GROMACS .gro file of C-alpha atoms in nm:
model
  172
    1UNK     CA    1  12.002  12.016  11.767
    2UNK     CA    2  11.700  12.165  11.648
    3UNK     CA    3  11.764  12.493  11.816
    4UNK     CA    4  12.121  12.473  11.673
    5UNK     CA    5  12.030  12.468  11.319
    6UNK     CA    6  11.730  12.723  11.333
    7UNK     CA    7  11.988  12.966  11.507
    8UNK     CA    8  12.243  12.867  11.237
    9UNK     CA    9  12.000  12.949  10.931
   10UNK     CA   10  11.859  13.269  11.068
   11UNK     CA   11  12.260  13.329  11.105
   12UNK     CA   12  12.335  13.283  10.719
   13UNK     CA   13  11.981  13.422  10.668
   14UNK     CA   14  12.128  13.722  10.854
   15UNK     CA   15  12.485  13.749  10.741
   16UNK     CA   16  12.417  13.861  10.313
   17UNK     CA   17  12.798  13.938  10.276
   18UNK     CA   18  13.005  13.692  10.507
   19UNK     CA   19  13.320  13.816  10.401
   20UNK     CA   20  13.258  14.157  10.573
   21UNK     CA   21  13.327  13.981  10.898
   22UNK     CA   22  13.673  13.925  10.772
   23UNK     CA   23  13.875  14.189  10.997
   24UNK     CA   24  13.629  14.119  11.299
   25UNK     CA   25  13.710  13.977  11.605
   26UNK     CA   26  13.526  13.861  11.922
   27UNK     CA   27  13.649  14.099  12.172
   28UNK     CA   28  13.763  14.344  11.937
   29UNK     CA   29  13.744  14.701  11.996
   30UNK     CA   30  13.385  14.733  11.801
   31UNK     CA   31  13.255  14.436  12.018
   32UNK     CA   32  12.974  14.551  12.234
   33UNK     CA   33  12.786  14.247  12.245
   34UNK     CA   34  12.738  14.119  12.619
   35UNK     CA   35  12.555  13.785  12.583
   36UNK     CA   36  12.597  13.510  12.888
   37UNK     CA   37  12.543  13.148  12.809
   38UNK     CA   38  12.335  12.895  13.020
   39UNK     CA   39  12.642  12.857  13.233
   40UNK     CA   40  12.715  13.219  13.295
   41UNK     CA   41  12.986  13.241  13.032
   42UNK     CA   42  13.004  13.493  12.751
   43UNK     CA   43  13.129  13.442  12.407
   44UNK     CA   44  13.375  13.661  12.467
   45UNK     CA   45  13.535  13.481  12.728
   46UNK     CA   46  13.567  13.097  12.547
   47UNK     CA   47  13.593  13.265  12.175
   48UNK     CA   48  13.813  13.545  12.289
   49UNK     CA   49  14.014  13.717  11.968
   50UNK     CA   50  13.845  13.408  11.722
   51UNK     CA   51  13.799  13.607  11.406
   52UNK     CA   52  13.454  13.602  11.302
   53UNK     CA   53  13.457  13.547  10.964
   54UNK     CA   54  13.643  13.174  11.040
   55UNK     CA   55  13.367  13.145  11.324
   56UNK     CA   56  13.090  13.202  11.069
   57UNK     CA   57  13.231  12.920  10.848
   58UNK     CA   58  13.352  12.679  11.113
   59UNK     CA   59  12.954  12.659  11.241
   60UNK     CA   60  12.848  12.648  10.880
   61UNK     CA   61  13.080  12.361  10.861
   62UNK     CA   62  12.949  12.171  11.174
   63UNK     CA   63  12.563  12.220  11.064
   64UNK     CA   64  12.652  12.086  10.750
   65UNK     CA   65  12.846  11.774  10.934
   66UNK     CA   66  12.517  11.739  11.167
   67UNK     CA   67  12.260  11.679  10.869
   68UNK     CA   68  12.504  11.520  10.648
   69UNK     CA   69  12.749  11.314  10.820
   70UNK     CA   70  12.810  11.080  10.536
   71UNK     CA   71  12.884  11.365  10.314
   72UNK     CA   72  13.199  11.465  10.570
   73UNK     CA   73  13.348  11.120  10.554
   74UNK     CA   74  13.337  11.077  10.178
   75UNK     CA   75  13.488  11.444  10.190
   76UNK     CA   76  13.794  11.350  10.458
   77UNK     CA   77  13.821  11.006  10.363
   78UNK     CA   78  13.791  10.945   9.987
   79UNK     CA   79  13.724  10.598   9.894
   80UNK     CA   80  13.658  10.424  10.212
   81UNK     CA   81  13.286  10.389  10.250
   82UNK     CA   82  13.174  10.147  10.480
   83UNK     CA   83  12.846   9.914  10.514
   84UNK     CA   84  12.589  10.177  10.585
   85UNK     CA   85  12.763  10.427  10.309
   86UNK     CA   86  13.005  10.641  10.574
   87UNK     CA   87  13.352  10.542  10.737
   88UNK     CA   88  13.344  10.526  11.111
   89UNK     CA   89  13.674  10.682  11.229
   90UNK     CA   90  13.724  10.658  11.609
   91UNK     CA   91  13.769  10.988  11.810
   92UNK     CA   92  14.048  11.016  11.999
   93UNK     CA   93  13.749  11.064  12.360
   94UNK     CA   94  13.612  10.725  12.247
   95UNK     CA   95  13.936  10.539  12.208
   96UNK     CA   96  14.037  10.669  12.545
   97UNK     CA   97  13.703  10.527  12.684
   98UNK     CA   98  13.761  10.194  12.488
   99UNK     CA   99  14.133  10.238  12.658
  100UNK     CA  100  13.935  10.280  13.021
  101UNK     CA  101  13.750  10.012  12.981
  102UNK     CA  102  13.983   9.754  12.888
  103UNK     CA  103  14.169   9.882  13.172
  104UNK     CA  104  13.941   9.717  13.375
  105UNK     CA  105  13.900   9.420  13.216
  106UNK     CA  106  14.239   9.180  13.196
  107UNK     CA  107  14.264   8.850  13.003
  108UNK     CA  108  14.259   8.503  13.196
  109UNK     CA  109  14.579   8.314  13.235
  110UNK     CA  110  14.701   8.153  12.921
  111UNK     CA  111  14.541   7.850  13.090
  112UNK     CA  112  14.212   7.938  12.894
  113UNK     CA  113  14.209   7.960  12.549
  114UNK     CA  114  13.869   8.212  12.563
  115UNK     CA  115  13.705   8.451  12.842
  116UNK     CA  116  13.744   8.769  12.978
  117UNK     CA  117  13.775   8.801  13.369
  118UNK     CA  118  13.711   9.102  13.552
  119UNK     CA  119  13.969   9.134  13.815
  120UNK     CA  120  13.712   9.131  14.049
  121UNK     CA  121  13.617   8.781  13.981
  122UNK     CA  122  13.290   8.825  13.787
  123UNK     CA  123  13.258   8.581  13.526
  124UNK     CA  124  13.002   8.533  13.241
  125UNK     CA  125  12.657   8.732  13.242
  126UNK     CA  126  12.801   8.985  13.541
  127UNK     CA  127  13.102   9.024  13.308
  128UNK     CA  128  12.923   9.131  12.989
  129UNK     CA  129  12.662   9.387  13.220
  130UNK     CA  130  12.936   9.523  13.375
  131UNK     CA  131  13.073   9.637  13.004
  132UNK     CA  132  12.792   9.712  12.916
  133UNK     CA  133  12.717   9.975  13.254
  134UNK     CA  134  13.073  10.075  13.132
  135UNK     CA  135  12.945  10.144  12.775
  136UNK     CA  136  12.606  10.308  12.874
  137UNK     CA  137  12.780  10.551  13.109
  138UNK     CA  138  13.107  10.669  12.846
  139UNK     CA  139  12.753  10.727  12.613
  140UNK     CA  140  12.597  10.954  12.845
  141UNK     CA  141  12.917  11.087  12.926
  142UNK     CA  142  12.993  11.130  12.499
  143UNK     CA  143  12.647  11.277  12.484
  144UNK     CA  144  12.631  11.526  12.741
  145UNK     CA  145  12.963  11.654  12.590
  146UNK     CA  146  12.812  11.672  12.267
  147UNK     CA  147  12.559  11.884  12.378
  148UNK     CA  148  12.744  12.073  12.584
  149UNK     CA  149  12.934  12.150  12.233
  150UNK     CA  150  12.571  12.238  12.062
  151UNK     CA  151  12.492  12.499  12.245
  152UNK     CA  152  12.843  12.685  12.244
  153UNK     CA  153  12.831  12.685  11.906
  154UNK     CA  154  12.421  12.771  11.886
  155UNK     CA  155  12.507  13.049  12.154
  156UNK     CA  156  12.813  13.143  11.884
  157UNK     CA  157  12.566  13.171  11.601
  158UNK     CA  158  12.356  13.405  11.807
  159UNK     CA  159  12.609  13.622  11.884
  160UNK     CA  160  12.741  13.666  11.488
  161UNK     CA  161  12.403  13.723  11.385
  162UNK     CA  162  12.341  14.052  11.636
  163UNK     CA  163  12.751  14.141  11.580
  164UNK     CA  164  12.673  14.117  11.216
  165UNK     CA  165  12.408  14.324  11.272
  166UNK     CA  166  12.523  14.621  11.490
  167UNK     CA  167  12.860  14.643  11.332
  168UNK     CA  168  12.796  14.587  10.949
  169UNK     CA  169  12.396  14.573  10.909
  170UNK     CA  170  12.382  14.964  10.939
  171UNK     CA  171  12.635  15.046  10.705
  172UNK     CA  172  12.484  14.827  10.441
   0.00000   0.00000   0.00000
């Protein structure tokens, strides 16, 4: 995260006039950067045709939602602050994980009023480890995502800076 928001202000440190970006695209004809991600990717080929200028603010946007999350929420939900001063709003990834989960689990016969069963049999203690193996692993899963997402978007930063830089910092 670090990396991601050093990258991002030497980007807007970079980038004076943002709005010359505006008929810029990855890919475009002027596009001679050739930069390959961690994975052997280039920006070209997962941000192919993005205009820039929406790039530059869509990465402003998510540095500004990484320092300041409570900010966001007040800004897409108005009014509905929660305990610690921010809404939590579900993603659709962690519902579906919830959704997993409670696909494993089933409710006991209406013979018992309270109790979870795991079709497996596992009652009690086992149960509640079991969901929570089930919740540490959707984490990791969630978090490796996440950073997975990071660097894209640091590696995206990179690239505006030296396409800012070759295309518009010489005619400055």
């Amino acid at each position: 995260m670090e990396k991601f928001v050093r990258t991002v202000n030497e980007m807007e440190d970079t980038i004076l006039v943002p709005s010359r970006l505006l008929d810029l695209s990855v890919g475009d004809g002027g596009d001679t950067m050739c930069m390959k991600g961690k994975r052997g990717h280039t920006v070209k080929d997962t941000l192919a045709n993005t205009d820039l200028y929406r790039l530059y603010n869509i990465i402003n946007q998510m540095k500004t939602e990484l320092l300041c999350p409570s900010e966001l929420t007040a800004q897409q939900h108005p009014g509905t602050i929660g305990r610690l001063g921010h809404a939590r709003c579900p993603s659709t990834t962690s519902m579906q994980s919830v959704q997993s989960a409670s696909s494993i689990v089933s409710t006991s016969d209406s013979d018992s009023e309270v109790g979870i069963e795991i079709d497996s049999g596992l009652e009690g203690e086992e149960c509640a480890a079991d969901l929570a193996s089930i919740a540490a692993e959707n984490f990791r899963r969630h978090l490796r995502g996440l950073h997975r997402s990071i660097a894209r978007m640091t590696e995206a930063a990179e690239y505006l800076t030296l396409r800012y830089q070759a295309d518009v910092g010489g005619q400055v």
